[in-house]
Coordinates of C-alpha atoms in Angstrom, one line a residue:
M12 CA -39.5 1.4 -3.2
T13 CA -41.3 -1.2 -5.2
R14 CA -40.7 -4.8 -6.2
A15 CA -41.3 -5.5 -9.9
P16 CA -40.2 -8.0 -12.5
V17 CA -37.4 -6.7 -14.7
L18 CA -37.0 -8.9 -17.8
G19 CA -38.3 -11.9 -16.0
E20 CA -36.2 -11.4 -12.8
L21 CA -37.6 -10.0 -9.5
A22 CA -35.5 -7.0 -8.6
V23 CA -35.8 -4.2 -6.0
L24 CA -36.1 -0.8 -7.7
D25 CA -35.0 2.2 -5.5
D26 CA -35.4 5.4 -7.4
V27 CA -36.1 7.6 -4.3
G28 CA -33.7 10.5 -3.6
P29 CA -31.0 12.1 -5.6
P30 CA -30.6 10.9 -9.3
R31 CA -27.5 8.8 -8.4
R32 CA -29.6 6.6 -6.2
G33 CA -31.4 4.8 -9.0
R34 CA -30.4 1.3 -8.2
A35 CA -31.3 -2.4 -8.7
Y36 CA -29.9 -5.0 -6.4
P37 CA -30.4 -8.7 -6.2
A38 CA -33.1 -10.2 -3.9
A39 CA -32.2 -11.6 -0.5
G40 CA -31.4 -15.1 -1.6
A41 CA -29.0 -14.0 -4.3
T42 CA -27.4 -11.4 -2.0
S43 CA -26.6 -14.1 0.6
A44 CA -25.0 -16.3 -2.1
L45 CA -23.0 -13.4 -3.5
L46 CA -21.6 -12.5 0.0
L47 CA -20.9 -16.0 1.1
P48 CA -17.4 -16.5 -0.4
A49 CA -16.2 -13.3 1.1
A50 CA -17.9 -14.0 4.4
L51 CA -16.3 -17.5 4.6
L52 CA -12.8 -16.2 3.8
L53 CA -13.0 -13.2 6.2
G54 CA -14.7 -15.1 8.9
G55 CA -12.3 -18.1 8.9
L56 CA -9.0 -16.3 8.2
V57 CA -9.5 -12.8 9.7
L58 CA -12.4 -12.6 12.2
W59 CA -11.9 -15.9 14.0
P60 CA -8.1 -15.4 14.3
V61 CA -8.7 -11.9 15.8
L62 CA -11.1 -13.4 18.4
R63 CA -8.7 -16.2 19.1
M64 CA -5.9 -13.7 19.6
L65 CA -8.1 -11.7 22.0
H66 CA -8.8 -14.9 23.9
A67 CA -5.1 -15.9 24.1
S68 CA -4.2 -12.5 25.4
V69 CA -6.2 -12.9 28.6
T70 CA -5.9 -16.7 29.1
T71 CA -3.3 -19.4 29.7
D72 CA -4.3 -22.9 28.7
G73 CA -7.9 -21.8 28.9
R74 CA -7.5 -20.3 32.3
W75 CA -8.4 -16.6 32.8
V76 CA -5.3 -14.5 33.7
G77 CA -6.7 -11.0 33.0
A78 CA -4.0 -8.4 32.2
A79 CA -1.1 -10.6 33.2
H80 CA 0.2 -11.1 29.7
F81 CA -0.2 -7.4 28.9
R82 CA 1.8 -6.5 32.0
A83 CA 4.6 -9.0 31.1
A84 CA 4.8 -7.9 27.5
L85 CA 4.8 -4.2 28.1
S86 CA 7.3 -4.5 31.0
A87 CA 9.8 -6.5 29.0
P88 CA 13.1 -4.8 28.4
G89 CA 12.9 -2.5 25.4
T90 CA 9.2 -2.7 24.9
G91 CA 8.7 1.0 25.9
A92 CA 11.3 2.1 23.3
V93 CA 9.6 -0.1 20.7
V94 CA 6.2 1.5 21.4
G95 CA 7.7 5.0 21.3
R96 CA 9.5 4.2 18.1
T97 CA 6.2 3.0 16.5
V98 CA 4.5 6.2 17.5
L99 CA 7.4 8.2 16.0
W100 CA 7.0 6.3 12.7
A101 CA 3.3 7.0 12.7
L102 CA 3.7 10.8 13.2
L103 CA 7.0 11.9 11.6
V104 CA 7.1 9.8 8.5
P105 CA 3.5 10.7 7.3
A106 CA 4.2 14.4 7.9
V107 CA 7.3 14.2 5.7
V108 CA 5.6 12.2 3.0
T109 CA 2.5 14.5 3.0
G110 CA 4.5 17.7 2.8
L111 CA 6.9 16.4 0.1
G112 CA 4.1 14.9 -1.9
Y113 CA 2.2 18.2 -2.0
L114 CA 5.2 20.3 -2.8
L115 CA 6.3 18.0 -5.6
A116 CA 2.7 17.8 -7.0
V117 CA 2.7 21.6 -7.3
A118 CA 6.2 21.8 -8.6
S119 CA 5.6 19.2 -11.3
R120 CA 2.4 20.9 -12.7
R121 CA 2.5 23.0 -15.9
S122 CA 6.1 22.3 -16.7
Q123 CA 7.8 20.4 -19.5
E124 CA 9.8 18.2 -17.1
G125 CA 6.8 17.5 -14.8
G126 CA 5.8 14.3 -16.5
L127 CA 9.3 12.9 -16.3
V128 CA 9.6 13.9 -12.6
R129 CA 6.3 12.1 -11.8
L130 CA 7.4 9.0 -13.7
I131 CA 10.7 8.8 -11.8
L132 CA 9.0 9.3 -8.4
V133 CA 6.3 6.7 -9.1
A134 CA 8.7 3.9 -9.8
P135 CA 9.6 3.2 -6.1
I136 CA 6.0 2.6 -5.3
A137 CA 6.1 -0.7 -7.1
L138 CA 9.4 -1.9 -5.7
P139 CA 9.1 -4.7 -3.1
L140 CA 10.1 -3.4 0.3
V141 CA 12.7 -6.2 0.3
V142 CA 14.3 -4.6 -2.7
T143 CA 14.0 -1.1 -1.1
G144 CA 15.8 -2.5 1.9
V145 CA 18.5 -4.0 -0.2
T146 CA 18.9 -0.8 -2.2
F147 CA 19.3 1.4 0.9
R148 CA 21.5 -1.1 2.7
L149 CA 23.9 -0.9 -0.3
M150 CA 23.7 2.9 -0.2
Y151 CA 24.3 3.1 3.6
D152 CA 27.0 0.4 3.8
P153 CA 29.2 1.4 6.8
D154 CA 32.4 1.0 4.7
P155 CA 32.9 4.2 2.6
S156 CA 34.6 2.1 -0.1
R157 CA 31.2 0.4 -0.8
G158 CA 28.5 2.7 0.6
L159 CA 27.9 5.8 -1.5
A160 CA 26.0 7.7 1.2
T161 CA 28.6 6.9 3.8
L162 CA 31.3 8.1 1.5
V163 CA 29.5 11.4 0.8
A164 CA 28.8 11.9 4.6
A165 CA 32.5 11.2 5.4
T166 CA 33.6 13.7 2.7
L167 CA 31.2 16.4 3.8
T168 CA 32.1 16.1 7.5
G169 CA 35.8 15.8 6.7
R170 CA 36.2 12.5 8.6
S171 CA 38.5 9.6 7.7
A172 CA 37.1 6.3 6.5
G173 CA 37.3 4.8 10.1
E174 CA 35.4 7.8 11.5
A175 CA 32.7 8.0 8.9
P176 CA 29.1 8.3 10.2
Q177 CA 27.5 4.9 10.7
L178 CA 24.1 5.4 9.0
L179 CA 23.1 1.8 9.9
G180 CA 24.6 2.1 13.4
P181 CA 22.5 2.1 16.6
G182 CA 22.1 5.9 16.7
L183 CA 21.0 6.5 13.1
V184 CA 19.4 3.2 11.9
T185 CA 15.8 4.5 12.5
V186 CA 16.5 7.6 10.5
A187 CA 18.0 5.5 7.7
L188 CA 15.0 3.3 7.7
M189 CA 12.6 6.2 7.6
S190 CA 14.4 7.8 4.7
A191 CA 14.0 4.6 2.7
F192 CA 10.2 4.5 3.5
V193 CA 9.8 8.1 2.5
W194 CA 11.6 7.4 -0.7
A195 CA 9.2 4.6 -1.5
W196 CA 5.9 6.4 -0.5
V197 CA 6.3 10.0 -1.7
G198 CA 5.3 9.0 -5.3
L199 CA 1.9 7.8 -4.1
A200 CA 1.3 11.1 -2.2
L201 CA 2.4 13.0 -5.3
L202 CA -0.2 11.1 -7.5
V203 CA -3.0 11.7 -5.0
F204 CA -2.3 15.4 -4.6
R205 CA -2.0 15.8 -8.4
A206 CA -5.4 14.2 -8.8
A207 CA -6.8 16.5 -6.2
L208 CA -5.2 19.6 -7.7
D209 CA -6.7 18.7 -11.1
R210 CA -10.2 18.6 -9.6
V211 CA -10.0 22.1 -8.1
P212 CA -12.3 24.3 -10.2
P213 CA -10.5 27.3 -11.7
S214 CA -13.5 29.5 -10.9
L215 CA -12.6 29.3 -7.2
A216 CA -9.3 31.0 -7.8
D217 CA -11.0 33.6 -10.1
A218 CA -13.5 34.4 -7.3
V219 CA -10.8 34.9 -4.7
R220 CA -8.8 37.2 -7.0
A221 CA -12.0 39.1 -7.8
Y222 CA -12.3 40.0 -4.1
G223 CA -8.7 41.2 -4.0
G224 CA -7.1 38.0 -2.8
G225 CA -3.4 37.4 -3.5
R226 CA -1.4 34.2 -4.0
R227 CA -1.7 33.3 -0.3
H228 CA -5.5 33.7 -0.3
V229 CA -5.8 31.7 -3.5
L230 CA -3.8 28.9 -2.0
W231 CA -5.8 28.7 1.2
D232 CA -9.4 29.7 0.0
A233 CA -9.3 28.1 -3.5
Q234 CA -7.3 25.0 -2.9
W235 CA -6.7 23.9 0.7
R236 CA -10.1 24.7 2.3
P237 CA -12.3 23.2 -0.4
L238 CA -10.3 20.0 -1.1
L239 CA -6.6 19.8 -0.3
L240 CA -7.0 20.0 3.4
R241 CA -9.0 16.8 3.4
T242 CA -6.7 15.3 0.8
G243 CA -3.7 16.1 3.0
A244 CA -5.4 14.5 6.0
V245 CA -6.2 11.4 4.1
V246 CA -2.7 11.0 2.8
F247 CA -1.3 11.5 6.3
A248 CA -3.7 9.0 7.8
L249 CA -3.1 6.3 5.1
V250 CA 0.7 6.7 5.3
A251 CA 0.5 6.4 9.1
L252 CA -1.4 3.1 8.7
G253 CA 1.2 2.0 6.1
T254 CA 4.0 2.6 8.6
S255 CA 2.5 -0.3 10.7
R256 CA 3.7 -2.6 8.0
T257 CA 7.4 -1.8 7.9
F258 CA 8.3 -5.4 8.8
D259 CA 9.9 -6.3 5.5
L260 CA 12.0 -3.1 5.4
I261 CA 13.4 -3.5 8.9
L262 CA 14.1 -7.2 8.6
V263 CA 16.1 -6.7 5.4
M264 CA 17.7 -3.3 5.8
A265 CA 18.7 -3.3 9.5
P266 CA 21.8 -5.4 10.3
G267 CA 21.2 -8.1 12.9
S268 CA 23.4 -6.3 15.5
V269 CA 21.1 -3.2 15.6
R270 CA 17.8 -4.8 14.8
D271 CA 16.6 -4.4 18.4
E272 CA 17.4 -0.6 18.2
A273 CA 15.3 -0.4 15.1
A274 CA 12.4 -2.6 16.1
V275 CA 8.8 -1.5 16.0
L276 CA 5.6 -3.4 17.1
A277 CA 5.5 -5.0 13.6
L278 CA 8.8 -6.7 14.3
R279 CA 8.4 -7.2 18.1
V280 CA 5.2 -9.2 17.7
W281 CA 6.9 -11.6 15.3
Q282 CA 9.9 -11.9 17.6
T283 CA 7.7 -12.6 20.6
S284 CA 5.3 -15.1 19.0
G285 CA 7.3 -16.5 16.1
G286 CA 4.1 -17.2 14.2
T287 CA 2.5 -19.2 17.1
T288 CA -0.2 -18.3 19.5
T289 CA 1.4 -17.2 22.8
G290 CA 0.0 -15.1 25.6
E291 CA 2.6 -12.2 25.5
G292 CA 2.7 -12.3 21.7
A293 CA -1.1 -12.1 21.6
A294 CA -1.1 -9.2 24.1
L295 CA 1.3 -7.2 22.0
G296 CA -0.8 -8.1 18.9
V297 CA -3.9 -6.7 20.7
V298 CA -2.0 -3.5 21.6
W299 CA -0.9 -3.1 18.0
L300 CA -4.3 -3.9 16.6
L301 CA -5.9 -1.3 18.8
A302 CA -3.4 1.3 17.7
V303 CA -4.0 0.5 14.1
V304 CA -7.8 0.6 14.5
A305 CA -7.5 4.0 16.2
G306 CA -5.6 5.3 13.2
M307 CA -8.2 3.8 10.9
L308 CA -11.0 5.6 12.7
V309 CA -9.1 8.9 12.3
A310 CA -8.7 8.2 8.5
A311 CA -12.4 7.3 8.3
L312 CA -13.4 10.8 9.6
F313 CA -11.9 12.3 6.5
V314 CA -13.0 9.8 3.8
R315 CA -16.5 8.8 4.9
Q316 CA -17.9 11.0 2.1
A317 CA -17.0 10.7 -1.5
W318 CA -13.3 11.8 -1.9
P319 CA -12.3 13.5 -4.1
P320 CA -15.7 14.5 -5.6
P321 CA -16.5 12.8 -8.9
R322 CA -14.9 14.2 -11.9
P323 CA -17.2 16.5 -13.8
A324 CA -18.4 15.5 -17.2
D325 CA -16.6 18.4 -18.8
P326 CA -13.0 18.9 -17.5
P327 CA -12.4 22.4 -16.2
E328 CA -10.8 24.8 -18.5
P329 CA -7.2 25.8 -17.9
D330 CA -6.9 28.7 -15.6
P331 CA -5.7 31.6 -17.8
A332 CA -4.1 33.4 -14.8
A333 CA -2.2 30.3 -13.9
T334 CA 1.5 30.3 -14.6
A335 CA 4.3 27.8 -14.4
P336 CA 5.5 27.0 -10.9
P337 CA 8.1 29.4 -9.5
R338 CA 11.7 28.7 -10.4
L339 CA 12.4 27.4 -6.8
F340 CA 9.7 24.8 -7.1
R341 CA 10.9 23.7 -10.5
L342 CA 14.4 23.3 -9.1
L343 CA 12.9 21.3 -6.2
A344 CA 11.2 18.9 -8.6
A345 CA 14.3 18.5 -10.7
G346 CA 16.4 17.9 -7.5
A347 CA 13.9 15.4 -6.2
A348 CA 14.0 13.5 -9.5
V349 CA 17.8 13.3 -9.3
A350 CA 17.8 12.2 -5.7
W351 CA 15.2 9.5 -6.4
L352 CA 17.3 8.2 -9.2
V353 CA 20.4 7.8 -7.2
P354 CA 19.3 4.7 -5.1
L355 CA 18.0 3.0 -8.2
G356 CA 21.2 3.8 -10.1
A357 CA 23.3 2.4 -7.2
L358 CA 21.2 -0.8 -7.2
V359 CA 21.6 -1.3 -11.0
A360 CA 25.3 -0.3 -11.0
T361 CA 26.0 -2.8 -8.2
S362 CA 24.2 -5.5 -10.2
L363 CA 26.5 -4.8 -13.1
H364 CA 29.6 -5.9 -11.3
G365 CA 31.0 -9.3 -10.6
P366 CA 30.3 -10.9 -7.2
V367 CA 33.9 -10.4 -6.0
D368 CA 34.1 -6.8 -7.1
A369 CA 30.7 -5.9 -5.6
A370 CA 31.7 -7.4 -2.3
A371 CA 35.2 -5.8 -2.2
E372 CA 34.6 -2.3 -3.4
G373 CA 32.0 0.3 -4.5
W374 CA 30.4 0.1 -8.0
W375 CA 32.2 3.3 -8.9
S376 CA 35.6 1.6 -8.4
A377 CA 35.4 -1.4 -10.6
P378 CA 34.6 -2.0 -14.3
P379 CA 31.1 -3.3 -15.1
S380 CA 30.5 -7.0 -15.6
L381 CA 27.5 -9.3 -16.1
D382 CA 29.0 -12.0 -13.9
S383 CA 26.4 -11.4 -11.1
Y384 CA 23.5 -11.8 -13.5
R385 CA 25.1 -15.0 -14.9
E386 CA 25.4 -16.4 -11.4
V387 CA 21.8 -15.6 -10.7
V388 CA 20.1 -16.7 -13.9
T389 CA 22.0 -19.9 -14.2
G390 CA 20.8 -21.0 -10.7
A391 CA 17.5 -22.9 -10.5
E392 CA 16.4 -21.4 -7.2
L393 CA 15.6 -17.9 -8.6
W394 CA 13.6 -19.3 -11.6
R395 CA 11.7 -21.6 -9.3
A396 CA 10.8 -18.7 -7.0
L397 CA 9.9 -16.5 -10.0
T398 CA 7.7 -19.1 -11.6
F399 CA 5.9 -19.9 -8.3
T400 CA 5.4 -16.3 -7.4
L401 CA 4.0 -15.5 -10.9
L402 CA 1.5 -18.4 -10.7
L403 CA 0.6 -17.5 -7.1
A404 CA 0.1 -13.8 -7.9
T405 CA -2.0 -14.6 -10.9
V406 CA -4.3 -17.1 -9.2
V407 CA -4.7 -14.9 -6.1
T408 CA -5.5 -11.8 -8.1
A409 CA -8.1 -13.6 -10.1
A410 CA -9.7 -15.1 -7.0
V411 CA -9.7 -11.8 -5.1
L412 CA -11.2 -10.0 -8.1
G413 CA -13.9 -12.6 -8.5
V414 CA -14.9 -12.7 -4.8
A415 CA -14.7 -8.9 -4.5
L416 CA -16.9 -8.3 -7.5
L417 CA -19.6 -10.7 -6.1
A418 CA -19.5 -9.0 -2.7
A419 CA -19.3 -5.4 -3.9
Y420 CA -22.3 -5.7 -6.2
P421 CA -25.0 -6.0 -3.4
L422 CA -23.0 -3.8 -0.9
A423 CA -22.8 -0.9 -3.3
W424 CA -26.5 0.0 -2.9
L425 CA -26.4 0.4 0.9
T426 CA -26.8 3.9 2.2
G427 CA -26.7 5.8 5.5
P428 CA -25.3 4.3 8.7
T429 CA -25.4 0.7 7.3
A430 CA -23.1 1.7 4.4
Q431 CA -20.8 3.6 6.8
V432 CA -20.5 0.7 9.2
T433 CA -19.8 -1.7 6.3
G434 CA -17.1 0.5 5.1
L435 CA -15.5 0.7 8.6
L436 CA -15.6 -3.1 8.9
L437 CA -13.9 -3.5 5.5
M438 CA -11.3 -1.0 6.5
A439 CA -10.7 -2.8 9.8
A440 CA -10.3 -6.1 8.0
T441 CA -7.9 -4.5 5.6
I442 CA -5.5 -3.3 8.2
V443 CA -5.4 -6.3 10.6
P444 CA -1.7 -7.0 11.2
V445 CA -1.0 -10.5 9.8
Q446 CA 1.9 -11.1 12.3
A447 CA -0.6 -10.7 15.2
I448 CA -3.0 -13.3 13.9
A449 CA -0.4 -15.7 12.4
G450 CA -0.8 -18.4 15.1
P451 CA -4.7 -18.7 14.8
V452 CA -4.5 -18.6 11.0
N453 CA -2.0 -21.5 11.0
E454 CA -4.5 -23.3 13.3
V455 CA -7.2 -22.8 10.7
L456 CA -5.0 -23.9 7.9
G457 CA -4.0 -27.0 9.8
V458 CA -7.7 -28.0 10.2
A459 CA -8.1 -27.5 6.4
L460 CA -4.9 -29.6 5.7
S461 CA -3.3 -26.7 4.0
S462 CA -0.8 -25.3 6.5
G463 CA 2.6 -24.8 4.9
T464 CA 1.4 -25.5 1.4
A465 CA 0.9 -23.4 -1.7
R466 CA -2.8 -23.7 -1.3
G467 CA -2.7 -22.4 2.3
L468 CA -0.4 -19.5 1.2
A469 CA -2.9 -18.6 -1.6
L470 CA -5.9 -18.7 0.8
V471 CA -4.2 -16.3 3.2
H472 CA -3.3 -13.9 0.4
V473 CA -6.9 -14.0 -0.9
A474 CA -8.4 -13.4 2.6
L475 CA -6.1 -10.5 3.2
G476 CA -6.7 -9.0 -0.3
V477 CA -10.5 -9.3 -0.4
P478 CA -11.5 -6.5 2.1
F479 CA -9.5 -3.8 0.2
A480 CA -10.8 -5.0 -3.1
V481 CA -14.4 -5.0 -1.9
L482 CA -14.0 -1.5 -0.5
V483 CA -12.7 0.0 -3.7
L484 CA -15.2 -1.8 -6.0
R485 CA -18.1 -1.1 -3.7
N486 CA -17.3 2.6 -3.7
A487 CA -16.7 2.6 -7.5
F488 CA -20.1 0.9 -8.1
A489 CA -21.9 3.4 -5.8
D490 CA -20.5 6.4 -7.6
L491 CA -21.7 5.3 -11.1
P492 CA -24.1 7.7 -12.7
A493 CA -27.7 6.7 -12.5
E494 CA -28.0 6.4 -16.3
Q495 CA -25.3 3.8 -16.5
V496 CA -26.9 1.8 -13.6
R497 CA -30.3 1.9 -15.3
D498 CA -28.8 0.8 -18.6
A499 CA -27.0 -2.1 -16.9
R500 CA -30.2 -3.1 -14.9
L501 CA -32.4 -3.1 -18.0
G502 CA -29.8 -4.8 -20.2
G503 CA -28.9 -7.7 -17.9
R504 CA -31.4 -10.5 -17.9
H505 CA -30.0 -11.8 -14.6
W506 CA -27.9 -10.3 -11.8
W507 CA -24.7 -11.6 -13.4
G508 CA -25.6 -9.7 -16.6
T509 CA -26.2 -6.6 -14.6
L510 CA -22.9 -7.1 -12.8
R511 CA -21.0 -7.6 -16.0
R512 CA -22.3 -4.4 -17.5
L513 CA -21.6 -2.4 -14.3
A514 CA -18.1 -3.8 -14.3
R515 CA -17.5 -2.4 -17.8
H516 CA -18.1 1.1 -16.5
N517 CA -15.7 0.5 -13.7
R518 CA -12.6 -0.5 -15.5
P519 CA -10.3 1.9 -13.7
A520 CA -11.3 0.5 -10.3
I521 CA -11.0 -3.1 -11.6
V522 CA -7.6 -2.3 -13.1
A523 CA -6.5 -0.7 -9.8
V524 CA -7.6 -3.7 -7.7
S525 CA -6.0 -6.2 -10.1
V526 CA -2.6 -4.3 -10.4
L527 CA -2.4 -3.6 -6.7
E528 CA -3.3 -7.1 -5.6
F529 CA -0.8 -8.7 -8.1
V530 CA 2.0 -6.3 -7.0
Q531 CA 1.1 -6.9 -3.3
V532 CA 1.5 -10.7 -3.7
W533 CA 4.5 -10.4 -5.9
N534 CA 6.3 -8.1 -3.5
D535 CA 5.3 -9.9 -0.3
L536 CA 7.7 -11.2 2.3
V537 CA 5.8 -11.4 5.6
V538 CA 3.0 -13.7 4.5
G539 CA 5.5 -16.0 2.8
L540 CA 7.7 -16.0 5.9
L541 CA 4.7 -16.9 8.1
F542 CA 2.7 -19.4 6.0
S543 CA 4.9 -20.9 3.2
G544 CA 6.5 -24.3 3.3
P545 CA 9.4 -26.1 1.6
D546 CA 7.5 -26.4 -1.7
A547 CA 5.9 -23.0 -1.5
A548 CA 8.8 -20.4 -1.3
P549 CA 7.8 -17.1 -2.9
L550 CA 10.2 -14.6 -4.4
G551 CA 10.4 -12.2 -1.4
L552 CA 11.4 -15.1 0.8
F553 CA 14.2 -16.1 -1.7
L554 CA 15.6 -12.5 -1.7
A555 CA 15.4 -12.2 2.0
G556 CA 17.3 -15.4 2.4
Q557 CA 20.2 -14.0 0.3
T558 CA 20.6 -11.1 2.7
R559 CA 22.1 -13.3 5.4
G560 CA 25.5 -12.9 3.9
F561 CA 24.8 -9.4 2.6
V562 CA 28.3 -8.2 1.7
A563 CA 29.4 -11.5 0.1
N564 CA 26.2 -11.8 -1.8
S565 CA 25.7 -8.1 -2.7
G566 CA 26.3 -8.5 -6.4
A567 CA 24.0 -11.5 -6.9
L568 CA 21.5 -9.9 -4.5
A569 CA 21.4 -6.7 -6.5
A570 CA 21.0 -8.6 -9.8
G571 CA 18.2 -10.7 -8.3
S572 CA 16.5 -7.5 -6.9
V573 CA 16.6 -5.9 -10.4
I574 CA 15.1 -8.9 -12.0
A575 CA 12.4 -9.1 -9.3
S576 CA 11.5 -5.4 -9.7
V577 CA 11.0 -5.3 -13.5
L578 CA 7.4 -6.7 -13.7
P579 CA 5.8 -4.7 -10.8
V580 CA 7.5 -1.5 -11.8
L581 CA 6.3 -1.9 -15.4
L582 CA 2.7 -2.7 -14.2
V583 CA 2.5 0.3 -11.9
V584 CA 4.0 2.8 -14.4
L585 CA 1.8 1.7 -17.2
A586 CA -1.4 1.6 -15.0
R587 CA -0.6 4.7 -12.9
R588 CA -3.5 6.7 -14.3
H589 CA -6.0 3.9 -13.8
L590 CA -4.6 3.4 -10.3
V591 CA -5.4 6.9 -9.2
A592 CA -8.7 7.0 -11.0
G593 CA -9.8 3.7 -9.4
L594 CA -8.7 4.6 -5.9
V595 CA -10.3 8.0 -5.8
S596 CA -13.6 6.9 -7.5
G597 CA -15.4 6.7 -4.1
G598 CA -15.0 7.0 -0.4
V599 CA -15.8 5.1 2.7
R600 CA -19.6 5.3 3.3

């Protein structure tokens, strides 16, 4: 390693090791300046609130009480069921999503209808969980004259309308919620498995067949062992972490009378603390945080190396022995596409009925009408929420991208244990439950005179979005070929010139971060619920407010949900290739 002037700027040249290690990174002073914005945001709005929560969990008014708050919180009525339900979510739902994602990825390959199947299954990824909750609450309405799923269940079981299975009742509400979550997440698993399958070299299958292996041996030795086993584990772990953020879905989809029977830690922490710093709420938050961090460590075991491996310069030739999926798999893909369209069709059909018809009977029983859309679009409240959310998402996305690019540039050249520890810290900051730290965050915002304001809401969104963005961009920079890094290093007179040139080579990762951050802010409910004020009401909060009188507002609520879903669905569908390419361009190091 040597220090030498490069076009008039002192840079550290590290060309030792494999060819991909040829790097140039800014000197210590510039590195500190580049990391400062991210450090301030994460330190003030993530790290300190976590420490404050840990302190509140073992103290009362500054006095040490040890495990008293933990005992009180865990011994409260229903807490054991809540913890057990959270564990069930973290095990059963990821298993279903991973299995379905793989089967549908295989079934949609090398078939004419495969592209359409993937397009249909990808759309729910972009829907706000509030809209997903509205959609399935319409589907599972306990009245068979309004709920399509209830009507079908009553017909199949031969029961009368009064004896129809209550899919949102105490006994089945968790199953209903899980089905909605699976519907929303299978498309992501499908895309990841499809990307992994496309990277499996055909020569592996040829080698297995040359030694007399059959279809079963090809599946295990040429697909699962070299790549798909790790991919499946990663999908499982990431979906398990995603289930810790089911707050929006439960709050909207579960009727108030059965919400306690559907509660998980995400909801119980909010119910206990209400966005303030309390001893029992902090104790539950610590339990939740420890559980999520444990899941994150499991995920890190599988993604600490580059995953999947970088795409070769020349794409593999099609396997001549490969055939179209078996007829059973193709039927599975077609059936899944139809099943995934039914909830979306029910939402759109309900929105195309007047408020009175939508409240009184099912969408299949009344003639279509645009009255619900007229009611929604003529009101000022929706447009105010749309305008505010569009501005908020745009500003937050730009801020997150700028801060993340500055921080990812110096972090990308770390190697060995330092890089791995940095990746783990970024992952930990990414999955910190916001409900658990809401009280301390509001204290910080109060000091900055931004609590309950649009500025404070934007700051929280930026702080929560920066860790994931830095992680993705850091990994993408680290995986650039050495030739591109050297060209950027020699072509940039200063570090910002080098960074700009490196960013050009990482467009998929930048697009992925930008689209995902915009959609995340657009679709958000929990951050708006905890940190917004009278003049800073985002779209998710507006839609959630309309669910209080769900049946009476079902027509207008469906129309508002359709309007709110158009932009994120369009962005995700158009950028789906960039999303996958950006997300798999590196791993946690």
